[in-house]
Amino acid sequence: MSSPAWAEPDTSTPAASVNNFDTNESASIPSGAAAAAAAGGETVIAPSSKANLVQRIFSVVTLALCSAMAVTAVYVLLNVGFTDEKEISEAFVGFYMIIFSMLLAGYEIMWWMPVPWVNKSLRKNFGFLYGLKGKAGFIIYVAILNFGLIGSNDAEVGGSGYTVEEFNIAVGLCMLLNGLCHFFIYCRHHEHFETYEAPSAGLMKESGLT
């Protein structure tokens, strides 16, 4: 009884079968165009693009709130009479609100348009802003300052029809929500911040990386 004829392995090209397998497997993976066509022609946004969009939205919102907070503080300072301890303490709170809002806005501006010497100074003196959790905590702290001026001023903000107190409360709540959203997205949807990079202008050259 003759033994069955088994096919001899191709020992002359040991990687042939592996290469064929890899080629077939890669060919079965659809390209971006094929994926878009399979989705009915709709544009599919890559995860990194979504992450960048979320980061930009947070940055723009933070800049807008910093501007509103600085305007509120200016109105407080313009309407303080400096006649008693309460008004003097309110003036100090308003002054710190301007300083902290400018500091936070400065960091966000460095993220968009880095200036080496400014960024280097910010990183050296306020390094906590260069981490997402540190920045979120600072935003919440700045938001709490707004509530320190509740009941202090009933002057109208421009021609808006809102008093300084009402505008101040609204800005504080929005700033607080902004900080909490930073924490929430960072903890629950961290993929949106995986590509986040703090501004490094003025630091890379000094460390010899460029």
XYZ file of C-alpha atoms in Angstrom:
210
model
C 0.000 0.000 0.000
C 1.580 3.220 -1.143
C 1.747 6.229 1.194
C -0.126 9.352 0.128
C 1.863 11.998 -1.654
C 2.340 14.974 0.637
C 3.203 18.358 -0.783
C 6.759 19.376 -0.033
C 7.173 22.693 1.831
C 8.818 25.518 -0.069
C 12.052 25.666 1.899
C 13.777 27.744 -0.733
C 11.651 30.792 0.180
C 10.782 30.405 3.860
C 9.177 33.835 4.105
C 6.972 33.330 1.077
C 3.966 32.069 2.974
C 4.308 34.775 5.606
C 4.597 37.488 2.998
C 1.594 36.149 1.162
C -0.390 36.120 4.394
C 0.588 39.692 5.280
C -0.213 40.885 1.773
C -3.603 39.248 1.813
C -4.369 40.560 5.282
C -3.360 44.129 4.447
C -5.340 43.963 1.248
C -8.429 43.050 3.233
C -8.147 46.223 5.332
C -10.086 49.006 3.620
C -8.357 52.309 2.967
C -9.738 55.624 4.149
C -11.452 56.176 0.824
C -12.940 52.689 0.860
C -14.146 53.188 4.421
C -15.773 56.453 3.457
C -17.440 54.821 0.460
C -18.659 51.967 2.660
C -20.173 54.525 5.002
C -22.291 55.889 2.203
C -19.901 58.588 1.064
C -19.927 60.390 4.435
C -16.743 62.014 5.685
C -15.286 60.043 8.575
C -13.410 62.257 11.093
C -10.306 60.595 12.459
C -10.058 60.261 16.253
C -7.070 62.619 16.359
C -9.088 65.254 14.503
C -11.907 64.942 17.010
C -9.397 65.265 19.844
C -7.893 68.398 18.325
C -11.373 69.871 17.865
C -12.253 69.289 21.523
C -8.987 70.875 22.635
C -9.584 73.948 20.462
C -13.135 74.364 21.749
C -11.951 74.226 25.364
C -9.222 76.756 24.631
C -11.557 79.229 22.892
C -14.150 78.945 25.669
C -11.470 79.522 28.310
C -10.200 82.624 26.497
C -13.731 84.033 26.233
C -14.394 83.440 29.933
C -11.091 85.041 30.894
C -12.075 88.145 28.937
C -15.500 88.270 30.594
C -13.944 87.807 34.017
C -11.468 90.642 33.450
C -14.305 92.947 32.318
C -16.271 92.114 35.470
C -13.275 92.860 37.673
C -12.690 96.207 35.935
C -16.302 97.225 36.610
C -15.867 96.255 40.256
C -12.716 98.366 40.585
C -14.348 101.353 38.867
C -17.306 101.290 41.248
C -15.456 100.684 44.516
C -15.238 103.732 46.772
C -12.391 102.485 48.991
C -14.235 103.944 51.999
C -14.263 100.894 54.269
C -12.571 97.520 54.736
C -15.226 95.663 52.766
C -14.732 97.782 49.668
C -10.959 97.530 49.975
C -11.181 93.722 50.180
C -13.481 93.729 47.129
C -10.913 95.802 45.279
C -8.217 93.248 46.122
C -10.439 90.408 44.868
C -11.112 92.319 41.656
C -7.397 92.972 41.227
C -6.581 89.265 41.638
C -9.343 88.354 39.207
C -7.661 90.492 36.555
C -4.223 89.007 37.291
C -5.419 85.382 37.243
C -7.600 85.807 34.162
C -4.652 87.375 32.316
C -2.403 84.535 33.470
C -4.809 81.859 32.255
C -5.433 83.705 28.995
C -1.669 84.088 28.526
C -1.218 80.335 28.732
C -3.986 79.716 26.191
C -2.478 82.303 23.834
C 0.896 80.540 24.140
C -0.876 77.332 23.109
C -2.079 79.003 19.904
C 0.790 81.393 19.154
C 3.830 80.564 21.302
C 6.312 83.329 22.096
C 9.525 81.674 23.361
C 10.527 84.106 26.116
C 6.958 84.540 27.403
C 6.319 80.809 27.391
C 9.619 80.138 29.162
C 8.717 82.608 31.923
C 5.226 81.146 32.335
C 6.560 77.607 32.514
C 9.187 78.598 35.069
C 6.804 80.433 37.412
C 3.440 78.770 36.740
C 4.316 75.245 35.690
C 1.087 73.834 37.120
C -0.764 75.286 34.123
C 1.172 72.983 31.797
C -0.631 69.901 33.042
C -4.300 69.335 32.256
C -5.265 68.546 35.844
C -3.322 71.525 37.134
C -4.978 73.833 34.630
C -8.440 72.457 35.435
C -7.841 72.990 39.148
C -6.691 76.557 38.522
C -9.787 77.292 36.425
C -12.006 76.110 39.296
C -10.026 78.231 41.763
C -10.380 81.307 39.540
C -14.118 80.623 39.211
C -14.529 80.656 42.997
C -13.054 84.174 43.138
C -16.091 85.444 41.235
C -18.405 84.368 44.046
C -16.406 86.447 46.510
C -17.969 89.570 45.000
C -21.623 88.530 45.259
C -23.711 91.351 46.701
C -20.947 93.874 46.228
C -22.153 95.872 43.242
C -25.451 96.608 41.519
C -24.082 98.857 38.763
C -25.104 97.997 35.220
C -22.584 96.403 32.866
C -22.571 98.674 29.829
C -26.003 98.676 28.232
C -26.588 94.972 28.762
C -29.300 95.408 31.378
C -27.423 93.127 33.786
C -25.844 94.285 37.005
C -22.215 93.619 37.830
C -23.347 91.079 40.432
C -25.518 89.149 37.960
C -22.816 89.192 35.305
C -20.269 88.136 37.893
C -22.343 85.140 39.003
C -22.897 84.047 35.384
C -19.181 84.254 34.586
C -18.297 82.364 37.772
C -20.739 79.551 37.026
C -19.513 79.234 33.436
C -15.885 79.222 34.564
C -16.648 76.583 37.213
C -18.448 74.434 34.636
C -15.472 74.829 32.298
C -13.046 73.545 34.934
C -15.292 70.619 35.855
C -15.668 69.707 32.168
C -11.865 69.670 31.862
C -11.697 67.154 34.700
C -14.588 65.071 33.364
C -13.257 64.802 29.813
C -9.754 64.087 31.098
C -10.941 61.273 33.404
C -13.783 59.721 31.398
C -12.820 60.449 27.780
C -9.061 60.741 27.971
C -8.698 59.945 24.272
C -9.616 63.572 23.504
C -6.468 64.732 25.298
C -4.034 62.011 24.180
C -2.573 64.343 21.552
C -2.549 67.378 23.839
C 0.824 69.082 24.077
C 1.600 72.008 26.350
C 3.450 74.871 24.612
C 7.198 74.210 24.570
C 8.567 77.276 22.747
C 11.687 78.563 24.456
C 12.203 75.262 26.280
C 13.172 72.781 23.551
C 16.256 74.678 22.400
C 17.519 75.135 25.917
C 17.230 71.429 26.671
C 19.169 70.557 23.517
C 16.278 68.799 21.800
C 16.383 71.054 18.741
